[in-house]
Short mmCIF file of C-alpha atoms and ligand atoms in Angstrom, two decimals:
data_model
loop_
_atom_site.label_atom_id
_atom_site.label_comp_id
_atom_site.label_asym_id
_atom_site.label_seq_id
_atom_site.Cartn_x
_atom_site.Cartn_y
_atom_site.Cartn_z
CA UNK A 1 125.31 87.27 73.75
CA UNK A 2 127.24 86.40 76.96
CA UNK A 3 125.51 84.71 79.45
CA UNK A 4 123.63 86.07 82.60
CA UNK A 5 125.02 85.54 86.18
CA UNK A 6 122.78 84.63 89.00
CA UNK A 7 123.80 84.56 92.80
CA UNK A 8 122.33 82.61 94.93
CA UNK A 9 122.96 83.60 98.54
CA UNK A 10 122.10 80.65 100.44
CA UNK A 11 122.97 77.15 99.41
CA UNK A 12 120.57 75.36 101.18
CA UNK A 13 117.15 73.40 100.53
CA UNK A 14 116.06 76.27 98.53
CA UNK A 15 119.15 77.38 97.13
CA UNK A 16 119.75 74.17 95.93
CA UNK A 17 116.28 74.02 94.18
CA UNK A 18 116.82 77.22 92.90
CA UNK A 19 120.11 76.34 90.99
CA UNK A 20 118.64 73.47 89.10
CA UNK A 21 116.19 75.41 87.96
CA UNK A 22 118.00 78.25 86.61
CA UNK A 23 120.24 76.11 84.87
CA UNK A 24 117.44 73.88 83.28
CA UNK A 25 115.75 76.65 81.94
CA UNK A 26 119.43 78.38 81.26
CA UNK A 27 118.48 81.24 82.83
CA UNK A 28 122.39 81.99 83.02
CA UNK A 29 125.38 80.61 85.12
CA UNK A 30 124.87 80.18 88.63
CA UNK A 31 127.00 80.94 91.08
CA UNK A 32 126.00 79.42 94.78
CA UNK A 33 127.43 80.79 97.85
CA UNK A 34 127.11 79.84 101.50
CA UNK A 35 129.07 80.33 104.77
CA UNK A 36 129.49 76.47 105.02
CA UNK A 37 132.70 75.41 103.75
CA UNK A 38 132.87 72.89 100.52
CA UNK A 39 128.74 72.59 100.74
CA UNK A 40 128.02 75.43 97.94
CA UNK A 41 131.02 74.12 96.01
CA UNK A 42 130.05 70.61 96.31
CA UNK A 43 125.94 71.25 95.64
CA UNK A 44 126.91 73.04 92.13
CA UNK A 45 129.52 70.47 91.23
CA UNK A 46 126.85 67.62 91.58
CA UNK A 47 124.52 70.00 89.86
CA UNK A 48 126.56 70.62 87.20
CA UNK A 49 127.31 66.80 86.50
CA UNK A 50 123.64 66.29 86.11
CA UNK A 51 123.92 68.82 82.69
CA UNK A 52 124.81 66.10 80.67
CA UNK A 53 122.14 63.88 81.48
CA UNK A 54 119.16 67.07 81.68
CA UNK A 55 120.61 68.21 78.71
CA UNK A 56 121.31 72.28 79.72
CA UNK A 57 124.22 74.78 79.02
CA UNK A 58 124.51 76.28 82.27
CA UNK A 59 127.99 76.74 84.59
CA UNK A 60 127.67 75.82 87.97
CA UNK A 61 130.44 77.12 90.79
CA UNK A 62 129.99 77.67 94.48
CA UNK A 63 132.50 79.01 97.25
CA UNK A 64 132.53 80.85 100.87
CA UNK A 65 133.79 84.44 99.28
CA UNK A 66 131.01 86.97 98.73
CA UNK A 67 133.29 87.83 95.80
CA UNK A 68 131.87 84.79 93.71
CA UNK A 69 128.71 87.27 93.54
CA UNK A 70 130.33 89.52 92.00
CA UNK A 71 128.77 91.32 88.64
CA UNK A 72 125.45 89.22 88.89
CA UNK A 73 122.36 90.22 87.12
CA UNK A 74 119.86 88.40 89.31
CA UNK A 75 120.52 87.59 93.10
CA UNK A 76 118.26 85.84 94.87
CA UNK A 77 118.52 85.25 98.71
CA UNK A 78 117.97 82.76 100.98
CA UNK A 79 120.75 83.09 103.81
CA UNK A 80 119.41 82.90 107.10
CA UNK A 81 117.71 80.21 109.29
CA UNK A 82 114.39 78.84 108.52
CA UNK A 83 111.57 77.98 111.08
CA UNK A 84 110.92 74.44 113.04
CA UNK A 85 107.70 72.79 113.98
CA UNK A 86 105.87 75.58 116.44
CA UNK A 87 107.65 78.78 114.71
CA UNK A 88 106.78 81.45 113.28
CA UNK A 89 107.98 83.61 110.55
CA UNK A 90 108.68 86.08 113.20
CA UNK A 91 110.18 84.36 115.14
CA UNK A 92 113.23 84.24 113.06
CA UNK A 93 113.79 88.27 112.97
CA UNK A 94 116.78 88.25 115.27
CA UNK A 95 119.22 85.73 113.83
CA UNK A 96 117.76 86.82 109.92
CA UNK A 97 117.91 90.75 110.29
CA UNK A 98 121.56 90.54 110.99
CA UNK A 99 122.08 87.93 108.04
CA UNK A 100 120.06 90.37 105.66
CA UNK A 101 122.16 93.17 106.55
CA UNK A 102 126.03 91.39 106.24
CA UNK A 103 124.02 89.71 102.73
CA UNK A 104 123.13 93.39 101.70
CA UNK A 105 126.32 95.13 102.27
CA UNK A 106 127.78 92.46 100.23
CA UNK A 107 125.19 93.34 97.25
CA UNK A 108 125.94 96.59 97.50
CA UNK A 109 129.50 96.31 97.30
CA UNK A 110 129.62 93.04 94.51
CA UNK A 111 126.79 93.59 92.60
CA UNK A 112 125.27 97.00 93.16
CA UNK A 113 123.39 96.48 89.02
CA UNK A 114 121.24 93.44 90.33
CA UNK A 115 117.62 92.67 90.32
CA UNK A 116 117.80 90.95 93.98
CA UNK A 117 114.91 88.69 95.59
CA UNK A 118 114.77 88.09 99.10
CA UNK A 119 113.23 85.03 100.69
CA UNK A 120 114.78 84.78 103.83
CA UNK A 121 111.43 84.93 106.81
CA UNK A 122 110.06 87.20 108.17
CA UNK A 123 110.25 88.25 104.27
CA UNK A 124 108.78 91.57 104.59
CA UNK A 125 110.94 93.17 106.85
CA UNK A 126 113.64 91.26 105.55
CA UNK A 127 113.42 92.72 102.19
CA UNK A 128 113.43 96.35 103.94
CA UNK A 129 116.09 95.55 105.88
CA UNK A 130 118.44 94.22 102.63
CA UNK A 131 117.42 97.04 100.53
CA UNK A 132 118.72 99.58 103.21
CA UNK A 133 121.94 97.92 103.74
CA UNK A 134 121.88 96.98 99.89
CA UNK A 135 121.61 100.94 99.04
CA UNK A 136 120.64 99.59 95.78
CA UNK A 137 117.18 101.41 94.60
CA UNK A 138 114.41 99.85 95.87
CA UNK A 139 112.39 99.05 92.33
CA UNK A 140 115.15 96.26 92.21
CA UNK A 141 114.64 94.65 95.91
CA UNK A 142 111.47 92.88 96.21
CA UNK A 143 110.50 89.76 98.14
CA UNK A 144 109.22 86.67 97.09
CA UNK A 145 105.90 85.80 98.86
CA UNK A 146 102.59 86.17 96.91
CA UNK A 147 103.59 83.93 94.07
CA UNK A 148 104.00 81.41 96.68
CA UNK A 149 101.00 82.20 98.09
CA UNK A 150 99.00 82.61 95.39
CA UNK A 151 100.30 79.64 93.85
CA UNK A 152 98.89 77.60 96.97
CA UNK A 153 95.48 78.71 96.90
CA UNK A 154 94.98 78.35 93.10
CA UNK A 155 96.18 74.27 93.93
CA UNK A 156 94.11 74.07 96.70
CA UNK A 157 91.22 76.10 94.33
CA UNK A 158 92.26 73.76 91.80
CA UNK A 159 92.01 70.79 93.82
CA UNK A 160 88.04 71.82 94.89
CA UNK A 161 87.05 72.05 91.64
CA UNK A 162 88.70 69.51 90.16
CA UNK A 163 89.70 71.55 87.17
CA UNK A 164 93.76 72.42 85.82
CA UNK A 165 95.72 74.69 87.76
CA UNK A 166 96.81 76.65 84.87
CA UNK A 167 92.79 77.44 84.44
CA UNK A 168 92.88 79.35 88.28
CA UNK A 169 93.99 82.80 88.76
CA UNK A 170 94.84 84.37 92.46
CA UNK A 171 95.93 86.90 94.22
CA UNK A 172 97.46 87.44 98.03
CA UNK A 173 97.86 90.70 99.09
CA UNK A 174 99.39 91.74 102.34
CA UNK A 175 102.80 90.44 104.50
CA UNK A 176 103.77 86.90 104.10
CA UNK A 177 102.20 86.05 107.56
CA UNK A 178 99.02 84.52 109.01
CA UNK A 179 97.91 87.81 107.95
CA UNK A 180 97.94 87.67 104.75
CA UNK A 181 95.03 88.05 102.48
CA UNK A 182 94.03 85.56 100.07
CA UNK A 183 91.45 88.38 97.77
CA UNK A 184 88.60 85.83 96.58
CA UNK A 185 87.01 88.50 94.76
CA UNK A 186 90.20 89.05 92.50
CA UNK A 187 90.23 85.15 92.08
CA UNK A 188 88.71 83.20 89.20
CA UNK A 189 88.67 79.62 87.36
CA UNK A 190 88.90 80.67 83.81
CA UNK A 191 87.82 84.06 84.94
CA UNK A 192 84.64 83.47 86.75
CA UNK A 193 85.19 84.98 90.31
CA UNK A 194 85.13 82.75 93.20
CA UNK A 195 82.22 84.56 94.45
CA UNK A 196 79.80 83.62 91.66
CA UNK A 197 81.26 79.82 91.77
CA UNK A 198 79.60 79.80 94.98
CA UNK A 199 76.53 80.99 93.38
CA UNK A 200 76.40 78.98 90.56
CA UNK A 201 76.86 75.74 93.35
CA UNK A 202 80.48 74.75 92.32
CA UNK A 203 81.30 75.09 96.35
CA UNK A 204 80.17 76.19 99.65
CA UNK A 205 81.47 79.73 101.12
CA UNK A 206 82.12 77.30 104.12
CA UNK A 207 84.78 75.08 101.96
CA UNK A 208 85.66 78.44 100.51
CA UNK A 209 86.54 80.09 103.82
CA UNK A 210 88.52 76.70 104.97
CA UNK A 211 90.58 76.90 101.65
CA UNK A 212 91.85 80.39 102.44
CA UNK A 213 92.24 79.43 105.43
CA UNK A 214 94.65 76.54 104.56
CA UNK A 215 96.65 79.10 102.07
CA UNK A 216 97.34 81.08 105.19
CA UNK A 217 99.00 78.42 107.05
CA UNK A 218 100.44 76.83 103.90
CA UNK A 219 104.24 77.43 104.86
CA UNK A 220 103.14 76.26 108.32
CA UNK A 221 101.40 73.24 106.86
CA UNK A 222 104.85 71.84 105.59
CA UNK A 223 106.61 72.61 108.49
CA UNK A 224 104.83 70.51 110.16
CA UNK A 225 105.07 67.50 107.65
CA UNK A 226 108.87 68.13 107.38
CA UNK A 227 109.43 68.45 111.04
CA UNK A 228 113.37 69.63 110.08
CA UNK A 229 112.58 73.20 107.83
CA UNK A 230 110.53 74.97 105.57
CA UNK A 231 109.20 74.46 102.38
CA UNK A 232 111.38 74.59 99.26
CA UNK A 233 110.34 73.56 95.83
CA UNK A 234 107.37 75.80 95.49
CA UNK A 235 109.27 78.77 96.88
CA UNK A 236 112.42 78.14 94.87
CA UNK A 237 109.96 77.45 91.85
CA UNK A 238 108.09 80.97 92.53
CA UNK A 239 111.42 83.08 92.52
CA UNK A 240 112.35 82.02 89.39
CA UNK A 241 109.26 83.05 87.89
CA UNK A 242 109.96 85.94 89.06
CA UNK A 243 113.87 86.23 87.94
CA UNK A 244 112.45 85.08 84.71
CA UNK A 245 110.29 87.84 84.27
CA UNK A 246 112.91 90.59 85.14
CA UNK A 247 115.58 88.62 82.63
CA UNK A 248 113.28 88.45 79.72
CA UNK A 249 111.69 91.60 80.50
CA UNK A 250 108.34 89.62 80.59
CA UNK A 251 106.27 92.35 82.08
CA UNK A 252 104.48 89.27 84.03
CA UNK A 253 101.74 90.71 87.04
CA UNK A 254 103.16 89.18 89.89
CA UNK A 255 102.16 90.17 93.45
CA UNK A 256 105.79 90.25 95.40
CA UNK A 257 106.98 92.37 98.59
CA UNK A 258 107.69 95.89 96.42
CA UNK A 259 108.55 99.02 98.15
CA UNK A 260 105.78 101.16 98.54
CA UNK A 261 105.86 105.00 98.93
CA UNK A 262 102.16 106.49 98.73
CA UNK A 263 100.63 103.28 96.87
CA UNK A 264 98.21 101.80 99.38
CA UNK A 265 98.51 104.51 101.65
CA UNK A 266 101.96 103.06 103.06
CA UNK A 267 105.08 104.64 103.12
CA UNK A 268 108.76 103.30 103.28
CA UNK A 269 107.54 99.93 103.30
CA UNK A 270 107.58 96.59 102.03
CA UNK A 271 104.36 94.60 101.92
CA UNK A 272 103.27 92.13 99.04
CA UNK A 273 100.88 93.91 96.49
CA UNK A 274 100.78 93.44 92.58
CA UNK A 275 103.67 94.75 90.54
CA UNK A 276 104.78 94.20 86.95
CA UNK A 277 108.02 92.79 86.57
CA UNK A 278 110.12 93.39 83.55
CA UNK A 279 113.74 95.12 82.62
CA UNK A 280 113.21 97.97 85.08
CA UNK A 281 113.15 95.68 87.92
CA UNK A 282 109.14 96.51 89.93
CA UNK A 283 108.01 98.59 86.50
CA UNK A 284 104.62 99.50 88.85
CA UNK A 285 102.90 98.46 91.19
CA UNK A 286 99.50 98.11 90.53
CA UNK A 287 96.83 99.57 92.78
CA UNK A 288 93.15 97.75 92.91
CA UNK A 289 90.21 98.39 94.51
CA UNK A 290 89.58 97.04 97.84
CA UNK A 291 86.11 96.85 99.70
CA UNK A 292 86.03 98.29 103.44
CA UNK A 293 86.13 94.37 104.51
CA UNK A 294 89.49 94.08 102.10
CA UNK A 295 91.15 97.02 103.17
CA UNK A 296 90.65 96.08 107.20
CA UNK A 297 92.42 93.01 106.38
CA UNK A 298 94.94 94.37 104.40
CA UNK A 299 95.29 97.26 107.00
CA UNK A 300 95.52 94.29 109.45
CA UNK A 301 98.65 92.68 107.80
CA UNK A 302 100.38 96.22 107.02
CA UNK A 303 100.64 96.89 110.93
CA UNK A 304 101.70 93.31 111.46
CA UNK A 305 104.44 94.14 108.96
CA UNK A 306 104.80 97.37 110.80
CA UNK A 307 105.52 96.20 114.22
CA UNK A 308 108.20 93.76 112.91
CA UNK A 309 109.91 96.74 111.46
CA UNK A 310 109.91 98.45 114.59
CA UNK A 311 111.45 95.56 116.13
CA UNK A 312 114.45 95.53 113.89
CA UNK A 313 114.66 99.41 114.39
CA UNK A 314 114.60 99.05 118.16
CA UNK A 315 117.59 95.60 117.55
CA UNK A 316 119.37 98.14 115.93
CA UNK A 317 119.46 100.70 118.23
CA UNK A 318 120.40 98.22 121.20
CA UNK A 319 123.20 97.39 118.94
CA UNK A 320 124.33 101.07 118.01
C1 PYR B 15 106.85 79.34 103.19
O1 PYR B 15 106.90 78.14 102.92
O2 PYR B 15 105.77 79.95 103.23
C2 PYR B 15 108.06 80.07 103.45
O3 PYR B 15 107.99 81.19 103.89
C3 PYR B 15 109.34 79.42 103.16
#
């Protein structure tokens, strides 16, 4: 069986990330692209000299012609700028909406029979954005937020407790904002809700409330230790769980940015919710129960995703 191509749009901290670990777990040849001359070429060529030593069967390339994406079964996307110390996500949207459109037009035309992930901030729009100017159907444009998230409150859960990460389940719902909504009900240590953890005395609902309060600002968190960019290991790291899933057909629940056209009451829009990820790209999204507290706060971040589009429609027609 031939090998599977991934794209990586972006060649950057993440993009970087992201190749070595597609090509350690031989995912499939990557190919890296960015607008900077010689730096995607010259990221994959050290990359690639480190597959004798790691031991993986993996081609690495990189160049400055979206033609290098072309015929690639996973593309995942990082092109754009990220945010400095005293951003926010939104405050990318100008530079980034433009990006995500050029990036999405070239998707369409090179490789119009991917599964594409979008990571580029303010990732909810952004995702919307790309899939219009991808054309490609929207079960197989999603973003990549809520593993991220997720996967920083079950370390900072894990931390608390002082048990193993891989014994924490949790979900965040909602844009990947200071919106977004860490669900402690929906979030267990070897499947004993959060909730009752307080009960039984394993923490206070006031260390409780501080660690989803920490998940929210996680991305801001590093930005602030970095001082020079975002994070990028643990977002790389959660976007090829996800391209893992849709290459293995894994059916894994993931919560990413999907498309949504009834579920949740939304319509035409992308917000982060729980999906199953296998051949068919978003096989369903999965629709749970919220309380009326839940559901304000997930109302909350859908109209914070909401206004962003309307910014990029309004960009758009100032353009037009
Ligand atoms: C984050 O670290 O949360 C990003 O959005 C990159």
């Amino acid at each position: 069986m031939a090998r599977k191509k991934i794209a990586l749009v972006g060649a950057g901290q993440i993009g970087g990330t992201l190749a070595l670990l597609a090509a350690q777990k031989e995912l499939g040849d990557v190919v890296l692209f960015d607008i900077a001359e010689g730096m995607p070429a010259g990221k994959a060529l050290d990359l690639a000299e480190t597959s004798p030593v790691e031991g993986f069967n993996a081609s690495l390339t990189g160049g400055n012609d979206y033609s290098i994406i072309e015929g690639a079964d996973v593309v995942i996307v990082t092109a754009g700028i990220p945010r400095k110390p005293g951003m926010s996500r939104d405050d990318l949207i100008g530079i980034n909406s433009g990006v995500c459109k050029t990036v999405g037009e070239a998707i369409g035309k090179y490789a119009p029979n991917a599964f594409v992930i979008v990571i580029t901030n303010p990732l909810d729009v952004m995702v919307w954005v790309l899939q219009q100017a991808s054309g490609l159907p929207p079960e197989r444009v999603v973003g990549m937020a809520g593993v991220l998230d997720s996967a920083r409150f079950r370390y900072f859960l894990a931390e608390e407790f002082n048990v193993s990460v891989e014994d924490v389940t949790a979900f965040v719902l909602g844009g990947h904002g200071d919106t977004m909504v860490p669900l402690v009900r929906y979030s267990t240590v070897a499947g004993i809700p959060l909730p009752d953890l307080v009960k039984m005395g394993w923490t206070t609902q006031e260390k409780l409330d501080a660690i989803v309060q920490r998940t929210r600002d996680g991305g801001a968190e590093i930005v602030k230790l970095l001082k020079t960019g975002s994070a990028f290991y643990a977002p790389a790291a959660s976007a090829i769980q996800m391209a893992e899933s849709y290459l293995k057909d894994q059916k894994r629940v993931l919560p990413v940015a999907a498309h949504l056209s009834g579920q949740y009451g939304q319509d035409d829009l992308y917000v982060g919710v729980p999906t199953i990820i296998g051949a068919g790209g978003v096989e369903k999204i999965i629709e749970i129960e919220l309380n009326d507290e839940e559901k304000a706060m997930f109302q909350n971040s859908v109209d914070a995703v909401k206004t962003l589009v309307d910014v990029v429609k309004k960009l758009d027609a100032e353009k037009s």
